[in-house]
XYZ file of C-alpha atoms in Angstrom:
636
model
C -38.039 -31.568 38.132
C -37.935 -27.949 36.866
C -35.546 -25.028 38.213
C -37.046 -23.760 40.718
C -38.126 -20.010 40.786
C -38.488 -17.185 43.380
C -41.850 -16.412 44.970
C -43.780 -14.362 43.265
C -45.509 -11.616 45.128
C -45.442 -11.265 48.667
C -46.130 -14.930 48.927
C -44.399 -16.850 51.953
C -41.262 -18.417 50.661
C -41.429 -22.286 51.003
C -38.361 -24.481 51.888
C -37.714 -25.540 48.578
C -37.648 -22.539 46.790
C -34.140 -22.335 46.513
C -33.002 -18.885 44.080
C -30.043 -20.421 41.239
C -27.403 -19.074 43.567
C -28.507 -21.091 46.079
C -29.260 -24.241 44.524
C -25.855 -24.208 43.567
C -24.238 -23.889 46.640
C -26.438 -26.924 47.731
C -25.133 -29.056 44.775
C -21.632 -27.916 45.381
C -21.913 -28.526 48.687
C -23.143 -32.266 48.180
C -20.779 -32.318 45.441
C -17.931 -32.037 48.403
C -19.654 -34.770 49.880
C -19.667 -37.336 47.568
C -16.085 -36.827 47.381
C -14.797 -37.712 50.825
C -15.527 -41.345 50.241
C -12.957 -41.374 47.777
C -9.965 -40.861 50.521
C -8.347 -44.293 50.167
C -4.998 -45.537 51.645
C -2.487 -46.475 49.169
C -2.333 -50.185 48.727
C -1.106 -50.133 44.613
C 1.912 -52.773 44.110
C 2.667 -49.952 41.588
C 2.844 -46.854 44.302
C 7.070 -47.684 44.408
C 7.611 -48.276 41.027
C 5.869 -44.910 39.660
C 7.999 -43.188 42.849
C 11.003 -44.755 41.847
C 10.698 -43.952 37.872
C 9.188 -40.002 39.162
C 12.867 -40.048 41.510
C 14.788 -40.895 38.580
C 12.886 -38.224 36.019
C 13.134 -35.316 38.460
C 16.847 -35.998 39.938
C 18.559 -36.639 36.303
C 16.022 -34.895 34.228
C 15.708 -38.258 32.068
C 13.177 -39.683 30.845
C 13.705 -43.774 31.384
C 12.349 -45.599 28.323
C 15.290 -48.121 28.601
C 15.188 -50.807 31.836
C 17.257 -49.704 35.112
C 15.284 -51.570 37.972
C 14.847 -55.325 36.845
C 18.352 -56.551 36.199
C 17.494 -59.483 34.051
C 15.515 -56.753 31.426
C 18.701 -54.137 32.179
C 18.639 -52.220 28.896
C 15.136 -53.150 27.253
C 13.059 -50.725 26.166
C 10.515 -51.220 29.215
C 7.696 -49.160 27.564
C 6.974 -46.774 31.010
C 7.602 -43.689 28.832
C 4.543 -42.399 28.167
C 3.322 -41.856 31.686
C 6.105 -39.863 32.916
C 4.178 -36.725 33.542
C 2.081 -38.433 36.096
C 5.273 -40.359 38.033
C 6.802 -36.806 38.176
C 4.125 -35.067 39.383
C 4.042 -38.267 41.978
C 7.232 -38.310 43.255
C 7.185 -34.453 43.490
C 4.032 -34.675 45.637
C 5.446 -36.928 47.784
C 8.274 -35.833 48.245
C 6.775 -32.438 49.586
C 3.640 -34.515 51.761
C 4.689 -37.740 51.964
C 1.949 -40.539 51.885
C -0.806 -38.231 53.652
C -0.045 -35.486 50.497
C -0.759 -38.496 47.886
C -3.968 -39.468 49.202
C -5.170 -36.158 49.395
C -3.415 -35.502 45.920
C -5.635 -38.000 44.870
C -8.598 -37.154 45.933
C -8.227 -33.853 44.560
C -8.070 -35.336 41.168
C -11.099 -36.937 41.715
C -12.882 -33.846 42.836
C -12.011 -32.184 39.852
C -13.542 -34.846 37.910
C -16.637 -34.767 39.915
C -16.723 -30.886 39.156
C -15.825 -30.977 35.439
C -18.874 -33.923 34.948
C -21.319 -31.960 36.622
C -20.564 -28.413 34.884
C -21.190 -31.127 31.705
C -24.535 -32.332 32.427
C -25.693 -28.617 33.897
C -24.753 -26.886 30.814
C -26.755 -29.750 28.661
C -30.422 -29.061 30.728
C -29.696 -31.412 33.775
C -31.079 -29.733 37.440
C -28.172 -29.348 39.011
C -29.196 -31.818 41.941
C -30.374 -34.947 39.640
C -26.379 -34.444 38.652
C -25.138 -34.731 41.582
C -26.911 -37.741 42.185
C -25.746 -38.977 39.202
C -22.358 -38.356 39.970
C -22.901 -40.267 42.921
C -24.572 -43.403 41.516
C -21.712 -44.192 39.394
C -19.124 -43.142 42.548
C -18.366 -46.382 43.929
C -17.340 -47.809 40.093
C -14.644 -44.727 39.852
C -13.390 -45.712 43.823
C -12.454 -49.284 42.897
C -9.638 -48.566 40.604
C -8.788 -45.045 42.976
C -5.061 -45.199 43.749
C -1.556 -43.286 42.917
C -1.613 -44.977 38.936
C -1.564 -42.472 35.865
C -4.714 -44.025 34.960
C -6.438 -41.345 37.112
C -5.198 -38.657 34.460
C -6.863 -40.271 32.127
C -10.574 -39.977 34.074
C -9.327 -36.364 34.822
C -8.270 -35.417 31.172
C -11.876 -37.723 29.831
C -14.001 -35.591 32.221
C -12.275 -32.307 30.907
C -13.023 -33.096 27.669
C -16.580 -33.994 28.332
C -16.679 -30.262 30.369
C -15.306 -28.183 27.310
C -17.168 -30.191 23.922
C -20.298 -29.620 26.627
C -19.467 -25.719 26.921
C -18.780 -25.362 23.202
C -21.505 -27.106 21.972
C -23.897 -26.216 24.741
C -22.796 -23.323 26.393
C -21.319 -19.867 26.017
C -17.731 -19.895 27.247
C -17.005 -21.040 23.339
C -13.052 -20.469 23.603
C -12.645 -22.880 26.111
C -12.196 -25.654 23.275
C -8.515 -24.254 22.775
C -7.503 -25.457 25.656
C -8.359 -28.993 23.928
C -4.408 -29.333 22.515
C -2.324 -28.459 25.663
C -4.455 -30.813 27.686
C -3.507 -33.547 25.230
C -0.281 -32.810 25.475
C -0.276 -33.257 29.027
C -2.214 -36.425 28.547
C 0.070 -37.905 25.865
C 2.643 -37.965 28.811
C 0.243 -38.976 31.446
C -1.090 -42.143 30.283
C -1.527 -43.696 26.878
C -5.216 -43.424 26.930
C -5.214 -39.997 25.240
C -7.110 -41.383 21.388
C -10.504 -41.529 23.659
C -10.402 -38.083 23.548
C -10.703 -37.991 19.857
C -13.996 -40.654 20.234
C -15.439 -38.086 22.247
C -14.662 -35.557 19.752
C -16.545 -37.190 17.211
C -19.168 -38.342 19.238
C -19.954 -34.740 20.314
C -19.355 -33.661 16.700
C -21.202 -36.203 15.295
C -24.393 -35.494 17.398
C -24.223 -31.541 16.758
C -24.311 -32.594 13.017
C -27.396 -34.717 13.067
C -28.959 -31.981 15.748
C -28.175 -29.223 12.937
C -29.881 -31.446 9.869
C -32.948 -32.685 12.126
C -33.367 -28.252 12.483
C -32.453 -28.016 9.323
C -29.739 -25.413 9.985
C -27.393 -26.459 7.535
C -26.791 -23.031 6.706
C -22.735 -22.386 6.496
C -22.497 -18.870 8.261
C -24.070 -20.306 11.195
C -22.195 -23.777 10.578
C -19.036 -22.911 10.339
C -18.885 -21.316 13.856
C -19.205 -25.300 15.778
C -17.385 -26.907 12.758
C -13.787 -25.473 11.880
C -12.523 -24.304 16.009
C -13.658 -28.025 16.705
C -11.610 -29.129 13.558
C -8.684 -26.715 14.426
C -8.059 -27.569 18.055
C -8.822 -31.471 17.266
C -6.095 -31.471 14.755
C -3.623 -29.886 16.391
C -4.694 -31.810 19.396
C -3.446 -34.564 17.324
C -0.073 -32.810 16.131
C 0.906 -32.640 19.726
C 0.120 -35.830 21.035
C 2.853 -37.236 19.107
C 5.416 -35.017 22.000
C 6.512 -37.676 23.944
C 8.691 -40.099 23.934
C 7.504 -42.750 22.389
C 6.206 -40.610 19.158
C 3.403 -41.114 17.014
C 4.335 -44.876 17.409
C 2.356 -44.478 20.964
C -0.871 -42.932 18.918
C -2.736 -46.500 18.471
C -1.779 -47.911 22.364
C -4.849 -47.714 23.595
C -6.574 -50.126 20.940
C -3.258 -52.488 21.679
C -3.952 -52.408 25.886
C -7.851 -52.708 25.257
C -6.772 -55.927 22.726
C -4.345 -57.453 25.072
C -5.273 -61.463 24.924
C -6.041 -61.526 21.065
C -2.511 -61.661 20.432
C 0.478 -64.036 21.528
C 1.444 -65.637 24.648
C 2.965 -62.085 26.082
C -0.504 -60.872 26.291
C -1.920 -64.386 27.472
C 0.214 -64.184 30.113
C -0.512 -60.429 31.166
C -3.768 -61.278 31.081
C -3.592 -63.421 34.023
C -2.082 -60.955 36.493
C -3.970 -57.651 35.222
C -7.885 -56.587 34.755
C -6.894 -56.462 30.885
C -9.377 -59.011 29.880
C -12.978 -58.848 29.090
C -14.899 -58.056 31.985
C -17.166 -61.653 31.417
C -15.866 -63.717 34.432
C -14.244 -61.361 36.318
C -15.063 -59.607 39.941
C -16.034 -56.710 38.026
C -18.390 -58.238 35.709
C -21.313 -57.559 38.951
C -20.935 -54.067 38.095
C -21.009 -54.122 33.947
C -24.457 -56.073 35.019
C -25.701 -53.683 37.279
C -24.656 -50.801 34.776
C -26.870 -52.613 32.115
C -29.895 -52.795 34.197
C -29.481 -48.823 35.665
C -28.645 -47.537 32.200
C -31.875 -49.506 30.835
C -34.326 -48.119 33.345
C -32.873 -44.756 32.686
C -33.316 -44.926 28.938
C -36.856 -45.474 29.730
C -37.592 -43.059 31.749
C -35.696 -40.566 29.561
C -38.220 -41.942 26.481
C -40.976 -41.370 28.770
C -39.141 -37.753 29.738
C -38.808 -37.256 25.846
C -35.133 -36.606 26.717
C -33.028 -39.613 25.194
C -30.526 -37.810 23.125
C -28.048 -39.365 20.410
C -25.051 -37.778 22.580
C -25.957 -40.100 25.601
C -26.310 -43.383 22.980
C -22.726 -42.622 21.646
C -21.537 -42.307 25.312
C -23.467 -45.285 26.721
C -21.696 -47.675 23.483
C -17.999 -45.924 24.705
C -18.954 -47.027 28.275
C -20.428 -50.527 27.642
C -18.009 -51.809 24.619
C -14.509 -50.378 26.828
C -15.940 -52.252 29.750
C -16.777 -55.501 27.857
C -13.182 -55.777 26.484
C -11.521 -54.441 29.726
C -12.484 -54.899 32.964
C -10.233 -52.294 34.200
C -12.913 -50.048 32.178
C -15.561 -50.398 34.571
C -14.030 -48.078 36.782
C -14.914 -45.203 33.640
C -18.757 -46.263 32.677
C -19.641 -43.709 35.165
C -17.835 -40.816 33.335
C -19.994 -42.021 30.088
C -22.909 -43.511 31.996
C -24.291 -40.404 34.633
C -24.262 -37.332 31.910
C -27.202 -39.059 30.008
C -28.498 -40.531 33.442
C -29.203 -36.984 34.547
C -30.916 -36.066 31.744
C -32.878 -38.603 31.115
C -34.226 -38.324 34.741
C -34.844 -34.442 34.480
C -36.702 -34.726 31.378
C -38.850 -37.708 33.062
C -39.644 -35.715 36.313
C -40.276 -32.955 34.397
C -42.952 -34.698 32.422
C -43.925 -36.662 35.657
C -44.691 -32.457 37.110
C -47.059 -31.968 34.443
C -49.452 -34.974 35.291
C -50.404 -33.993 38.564
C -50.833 -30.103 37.460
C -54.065 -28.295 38.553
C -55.993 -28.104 35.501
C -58.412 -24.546 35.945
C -61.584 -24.260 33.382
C -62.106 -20.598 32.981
C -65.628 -21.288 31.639
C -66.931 -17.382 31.322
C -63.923 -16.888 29.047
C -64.728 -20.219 27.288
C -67.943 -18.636 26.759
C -67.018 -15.397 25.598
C -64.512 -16.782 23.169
C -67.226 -18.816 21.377
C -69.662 -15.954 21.145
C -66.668 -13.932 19.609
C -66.346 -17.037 16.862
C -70.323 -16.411 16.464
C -70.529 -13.100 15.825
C -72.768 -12.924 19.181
C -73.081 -9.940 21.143
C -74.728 -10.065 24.718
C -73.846 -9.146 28.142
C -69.936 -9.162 28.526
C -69.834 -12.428 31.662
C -67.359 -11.168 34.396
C -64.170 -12.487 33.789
C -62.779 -15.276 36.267
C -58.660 -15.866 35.834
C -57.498 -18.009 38.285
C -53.508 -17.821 38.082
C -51.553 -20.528 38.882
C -48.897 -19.830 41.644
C -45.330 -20.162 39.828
C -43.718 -20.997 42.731
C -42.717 -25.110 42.349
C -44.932 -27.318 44.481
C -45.322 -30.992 44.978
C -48.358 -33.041 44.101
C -48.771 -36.118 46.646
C -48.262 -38.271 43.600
C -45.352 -35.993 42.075
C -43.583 -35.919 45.560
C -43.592 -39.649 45.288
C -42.072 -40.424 41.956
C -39.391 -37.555 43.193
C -38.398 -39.399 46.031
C -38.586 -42.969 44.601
C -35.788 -41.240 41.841
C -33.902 -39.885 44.537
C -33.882 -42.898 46.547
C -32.955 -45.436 43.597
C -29.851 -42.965 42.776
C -28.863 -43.164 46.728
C -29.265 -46.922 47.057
C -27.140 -47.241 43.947
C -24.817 -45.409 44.968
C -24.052 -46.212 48.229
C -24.481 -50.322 46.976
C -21.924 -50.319 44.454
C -19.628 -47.742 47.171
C -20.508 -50.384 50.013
C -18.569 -53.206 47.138
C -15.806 -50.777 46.573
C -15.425 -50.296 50.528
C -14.873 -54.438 50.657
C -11.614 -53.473 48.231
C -9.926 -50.549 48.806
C -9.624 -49.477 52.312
C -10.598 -45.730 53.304
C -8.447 -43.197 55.289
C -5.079 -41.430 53.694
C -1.468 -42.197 53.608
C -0.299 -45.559 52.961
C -1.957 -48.316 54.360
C 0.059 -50.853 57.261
C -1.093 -54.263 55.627
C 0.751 -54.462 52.099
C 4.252 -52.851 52.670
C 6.924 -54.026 54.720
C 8.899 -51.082 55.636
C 10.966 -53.135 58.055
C 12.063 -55.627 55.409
C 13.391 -53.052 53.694
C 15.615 -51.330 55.928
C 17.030 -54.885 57.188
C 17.817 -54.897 53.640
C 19.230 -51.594 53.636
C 21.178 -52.100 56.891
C 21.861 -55.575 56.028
C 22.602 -56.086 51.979
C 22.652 -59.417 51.365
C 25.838 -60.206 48.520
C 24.387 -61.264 45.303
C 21.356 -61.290 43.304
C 17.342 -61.175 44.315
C 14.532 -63.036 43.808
C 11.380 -61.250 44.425
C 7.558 -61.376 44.124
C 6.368 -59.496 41.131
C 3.543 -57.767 43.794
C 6.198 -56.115 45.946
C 8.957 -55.469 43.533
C 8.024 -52.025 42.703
C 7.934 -51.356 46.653
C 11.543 -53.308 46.478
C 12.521 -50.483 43.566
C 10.976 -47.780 45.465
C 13.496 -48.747 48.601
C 16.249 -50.226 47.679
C 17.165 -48.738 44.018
C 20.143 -48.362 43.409
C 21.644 -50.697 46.307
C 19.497 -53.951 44.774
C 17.761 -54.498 41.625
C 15.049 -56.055 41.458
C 14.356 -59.849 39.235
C 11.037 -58.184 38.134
C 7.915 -55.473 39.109
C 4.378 -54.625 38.409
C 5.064 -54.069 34.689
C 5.675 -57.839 34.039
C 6.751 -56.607 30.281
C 9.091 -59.565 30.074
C 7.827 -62.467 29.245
C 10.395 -64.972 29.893
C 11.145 -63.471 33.034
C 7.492 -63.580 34.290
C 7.203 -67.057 33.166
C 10.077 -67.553 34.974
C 9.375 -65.974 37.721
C 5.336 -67.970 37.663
C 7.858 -71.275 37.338
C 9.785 -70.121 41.037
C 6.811 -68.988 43.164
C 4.668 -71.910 41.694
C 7.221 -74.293 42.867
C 7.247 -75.987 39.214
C 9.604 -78.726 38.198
C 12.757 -76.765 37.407
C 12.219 -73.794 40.149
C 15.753 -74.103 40.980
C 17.480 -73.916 37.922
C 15.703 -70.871 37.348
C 17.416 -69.375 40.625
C 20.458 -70.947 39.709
C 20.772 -69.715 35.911
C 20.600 -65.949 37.653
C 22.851 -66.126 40.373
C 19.701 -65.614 42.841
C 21.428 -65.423 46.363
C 18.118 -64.625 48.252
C 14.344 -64.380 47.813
C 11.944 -61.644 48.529
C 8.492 -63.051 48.952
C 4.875 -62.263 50.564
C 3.771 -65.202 51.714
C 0.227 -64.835 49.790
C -0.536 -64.109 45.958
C -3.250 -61.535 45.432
C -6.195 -64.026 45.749
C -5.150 -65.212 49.709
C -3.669 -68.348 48.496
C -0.397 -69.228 49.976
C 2.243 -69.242 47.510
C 3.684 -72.702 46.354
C 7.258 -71.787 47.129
C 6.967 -70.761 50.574
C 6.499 -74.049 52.210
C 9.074 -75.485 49.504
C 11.444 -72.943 50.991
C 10.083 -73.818 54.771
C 11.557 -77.441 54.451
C 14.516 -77.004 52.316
C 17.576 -77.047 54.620
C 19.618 -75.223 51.315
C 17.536 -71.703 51.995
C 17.554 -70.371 55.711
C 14.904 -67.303 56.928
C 16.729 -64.253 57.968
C 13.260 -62.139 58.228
C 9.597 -62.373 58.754
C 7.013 -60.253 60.043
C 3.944 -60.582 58.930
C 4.229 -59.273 55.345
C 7.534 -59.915 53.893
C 9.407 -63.061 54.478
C 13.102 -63.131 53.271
C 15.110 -66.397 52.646
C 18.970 -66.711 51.671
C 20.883 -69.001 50.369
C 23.067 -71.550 52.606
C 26.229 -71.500 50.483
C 29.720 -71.265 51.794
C 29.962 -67.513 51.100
C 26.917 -66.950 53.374
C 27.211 -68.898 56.023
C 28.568 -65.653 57.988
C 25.669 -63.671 56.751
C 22.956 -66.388 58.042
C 24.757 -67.195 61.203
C 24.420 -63.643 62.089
C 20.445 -63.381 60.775
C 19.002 -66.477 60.634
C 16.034 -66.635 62.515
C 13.851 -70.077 63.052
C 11.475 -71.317 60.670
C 8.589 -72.618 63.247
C 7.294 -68.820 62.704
C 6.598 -68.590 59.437
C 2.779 -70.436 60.352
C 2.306 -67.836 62.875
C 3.395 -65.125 60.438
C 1.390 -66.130 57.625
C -1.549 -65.734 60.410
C -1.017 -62.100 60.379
C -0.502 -62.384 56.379
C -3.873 -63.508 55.948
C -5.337 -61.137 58.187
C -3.896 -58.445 56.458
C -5.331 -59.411 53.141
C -8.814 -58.967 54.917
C -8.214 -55.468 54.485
C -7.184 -55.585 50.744
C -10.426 -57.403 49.602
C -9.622 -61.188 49.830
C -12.271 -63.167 50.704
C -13.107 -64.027 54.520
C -13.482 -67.488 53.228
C -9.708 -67.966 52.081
C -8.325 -65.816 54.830
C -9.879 -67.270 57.683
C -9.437 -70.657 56.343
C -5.777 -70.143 55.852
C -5.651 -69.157 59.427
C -7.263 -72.136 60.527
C -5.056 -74.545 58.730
C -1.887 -72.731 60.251
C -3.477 -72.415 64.000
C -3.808 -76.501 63.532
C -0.462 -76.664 61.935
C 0.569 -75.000 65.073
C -1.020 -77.427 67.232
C -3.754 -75.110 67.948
C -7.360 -76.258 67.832
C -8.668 -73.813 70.247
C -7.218 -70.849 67.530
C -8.458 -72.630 64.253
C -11.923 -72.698 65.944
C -11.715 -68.711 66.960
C -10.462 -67.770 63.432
C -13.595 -69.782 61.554
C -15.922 -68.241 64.153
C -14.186 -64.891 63.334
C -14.872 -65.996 59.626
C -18.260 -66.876 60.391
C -19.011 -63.475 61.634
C -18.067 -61.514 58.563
C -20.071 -64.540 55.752
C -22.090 -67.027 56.651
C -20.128 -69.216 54.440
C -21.054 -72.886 54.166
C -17.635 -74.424 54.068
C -16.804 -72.197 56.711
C -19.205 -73.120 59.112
C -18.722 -77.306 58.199
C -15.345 -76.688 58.981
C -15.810 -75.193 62.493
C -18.390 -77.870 62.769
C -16.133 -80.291 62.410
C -13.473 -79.285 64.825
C -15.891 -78.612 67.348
C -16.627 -82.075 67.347
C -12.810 -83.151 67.495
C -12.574 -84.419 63.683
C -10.179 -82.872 60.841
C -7.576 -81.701 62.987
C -4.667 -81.646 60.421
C -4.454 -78.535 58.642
C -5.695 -78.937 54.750
């Protein structure tokens, strides 16, 4: 697929001779494009707890490495440091747009990724539309992780540093690298991700060094103009990443949060409630496969293309090893995966061009070239040149391999978006089925004396809301160990759960009704039949239960609302969580069981047919085969 060229001579202009300017306004254009999938609505647990630590930087110009939120943790060093650049930056954005000014915040970032990868792979030989479609491939593995987290500074700052080791090594805008060391120092604060920009350093340094022996330009004069700005900006890239507050302590956290698991029972147990563990066996682990099979049919058509480069190899090994040992990862392989994607498919259509070229014999100057070789003289034969026509043209057989590439980057593309639709849902501010704003302003307008329980999933909302009025027993960051085994020993509804309430003081619970998977939450119906905790709110997403002591009584004989709701309520739980990526199967089912808990048969049968229309699920359908026929009517 070469660049295409103007018409030479008078020649009518065909469609797809597009001038450089143009071309680019085409791939900018689709560029644009590809973006708009990425407006998500906020649905991070984390969204309050980055708001409430950016409040607390901005409005006392402190920095909170110590615990203020969680008050069994009051005082510990809660390790949040290193990302307070991006909670800022957060809570200033909000606070000037609200919700809507996040999501578009967000995608912003994202566009500026999009724009930083393709200037990359442009600069490096790739036609400016086979990067775009690269870009676009590898779009819906970027939108699964796309919410209000620092981690999106650290695709932002990795693109970036792909976009200026490209221009330095590649192209002409040479000074660029200096901006290499205030960009880390923005990163070091960001997210503690920022040694990957170093890997890419060497990776990019490492290839220019093999590219310089295999020319053999190891000449110094004309070395020492790629080797000592790279080896001044990287080193005092590396001086200033140590400018935050955790130090030079905080240089090696990436290999510690990519290693989580190999260590104690702290990471064990973080494991279970974060994408910290190798991708093997998780939902994510469907697109590390399908990575592996693009990325293999790419390096073969980039062998065939004669455009494999050893660049791409050290970037494909980043993007398949961080992924193996992280699933969070996945969301990058795109950032390592499309550069050498785009080449790789330029180089092949380019060679693909070539075999369906019209081959011209000029045979009279065949003939007068051998005569010349002879010594020969004779009649001079009348010279025949047939010149081809520069403009670019399709073959039949060309046009087809064109549009087979095209149409396997599409279909990837919009496959692996179609997955990411399933979990994060599109549109901007911040979505209606995970927060209950009405649970916390009875809170607000109705403190309850005493201490909190809360679900770890909604406690950084809880922090977000409530801070300073009510702390919260724990948040997203689950960096307390003994607290979050508490707290798995409470909503479990383990042997012991109410010691564990009673050894804090807890006065009143906070709970959703569901964990993250759709599975109702152990305590809840504990809570339902204990006549020692009385519900005082419900609506759908937050349930609230107090404590029936003798200094509450007054509190729940003013709020106490009845019980026989809570089936109905977790109805409108589960359907919520149908718009957060649970399965139909668990949702629909949960409905079921609480319709028939209700006394409902006619609305168990609905919700499994409602089921039934979204996966043709097997258990599903036995289920709503047996009601139908009058048998399992107890809710399971």
């Amino acid at each position: 697929m070469a660049e295409p060229m103007p018409a030479a001579g008078g020649a009518p202009r065909r469609w797809w001779d597009l001038t450089p300017k143009e071309l680019q306004i085409v791939a900018f254009t689709l560029l644009f494009l590809i973006t708009l999938p990425m407006l998500t609505k906020i649905f991070t647990s984390d969204f309050g707890t980055h708001i409430a630590l950016g409040k607390h930087i901005v409005q006392k110009f402190d920095i909170p490495t110590r615990e203020h939120w969680n008050y069994p943790s009051l005082g510990m060093e809660n390790g949040s440091g290193g990302e307070w650049g991006f909670q800022a930056v957060l809570y200033l954005v909000f606070t000037a747009a609200g919700g809507y000014g996040v999501s578009f915040f967000v995608w912003a970032v994202i566009f500026g990724i999009f724009v930083f990868l393709y200037r990359a792979m442009v600069l490096r030989g790739a036609h400016p539309l086979l990067a775009v479609l690269a870009i676009f491939a590898f779009s819906g593995f970027l939108r699964i992780r796309i919410q209000p987290r620092p981690e999106i500074f650290t695709y932002l700052f990795t693109a970036m540093t792909i976009f200026l080791l490209s221009e330095y090594y590649f192209g002409s805008r040479k000074k660029l690298i200096y901006l290499f060391p205030p960009m880390i120092l923005v990163w070091a604060n960001s997210h503690p991700t920022y040694l990957m920009a170093f890997g890419l350093y060497g990776a990019f340094f490492a290839d220019a060094l093999l590219r310089a022996a295999w020319r053999k330009e190891f000449q110094w004069a004309r070395l020492r103009t790629w080797v000592i700005p790279p080896l001044i900006t990287g080193v005092a890239g590396l001086v200033l990443c140590g400018l935050n507050p955790h130090g030079y302590e905080w240089l090696l956290s990436p290999l510690h949060m990519i290693s989580r698991g190999s260590g104690g029972n702290t990471n064990n147990i973080l494991m279970s409630i974060s994408e910290l563990t190798p991708v093997k066996g998780t939902g994510f682990y469907l697109y590390y496969k399908a990575a592996v099979v693009f990325a293999a049919v790419s390096l073969c058509l980039g062998l065939a293309g004669r455009r494999v480069y050893l660049l791409d190899l050290f970037l494909f090994a980043i993007a398949f090893k961080g992924a193996w040992d992280s699933a969070r990862a996945v969301s990058m392989m795109g950032l390592f995966l499309s550069p050498g994607v785009s080449l790789h498919l330029t180089g092949f259509l380019s060679e693909a061009a070539g075999w369906f070229s019209t081959k011209v014999t000029r045979k009279p100057e065949a003939q007068e070239e051998k005569r010349r070789q002879k010594g020969k003289k004779g009649p001079q034969p009348v010279a025949v040149s047939v010149r081809p026509d520069p403009r670019p043209g399709f073959a039949a057989g060309h046009a087809a391999i064109v549009g087979v590439v095209v149409l396997a980057l599409v279909a990837f593309g919009g496959t692996t978006l179609a997955f990411s639709f399933s979990q994060l849902e599109f549109g901007v501010g911040i979505t209606e089925h995970k927060f209950s704003f009405k649970a916390a302003e009875f809170l607000r307008r109705n403190p309850v004396p005493g201490k909190m329980f809360n679900f770890f999933d909604i406690g950084g909302f809880l922090d977000w809301q409530l801070y300073p009025g009510a702390l919260t027993f724990l948040d997203g960051r689950t960096y307390n160990q003994q607290v979050f085994t508490e707290h798995q020993s409470v909503t479990g509804g383990m042997p012991g759960w109410e010691r564990v309430l009673d050894k804090y003081g807890v006065t009143y619970i906070v709970l959703k009704t569901m964990d993250s998977s759709g599975m109702i939450l152990p305590i809840v119906p504990l809570l339902a039949n204990d006549p020692n905790w009385s519900l005082v709110f419900s609506d759908g997403l937050f349930v609230i239960f107090v404590h029936n002591t003798p200094e509450l009584r007054g509190y729940i004989k003013a709020h106490e609302i009845p019980k026989g709701i809570l089936p109905r309520h977790i109805i409108q739980e589960a359907y919520h969580y149908t718009f957060l990526g649970v399965s139909p199967v668990i949702a629909y089912q949960t409905m079921a069981n609480m319709y028939l808990m209700m006394g409902d048969r006619q609305g168990a049968i609905e919700s499994l047919r409602r089921g039934l229309e979204e996966v043709d699920d097997p258990y599903l359908r036995g289920r709503l085969m047996q009601l139908e026929q009058g048998q399992g009517t107890r809710a399971r």
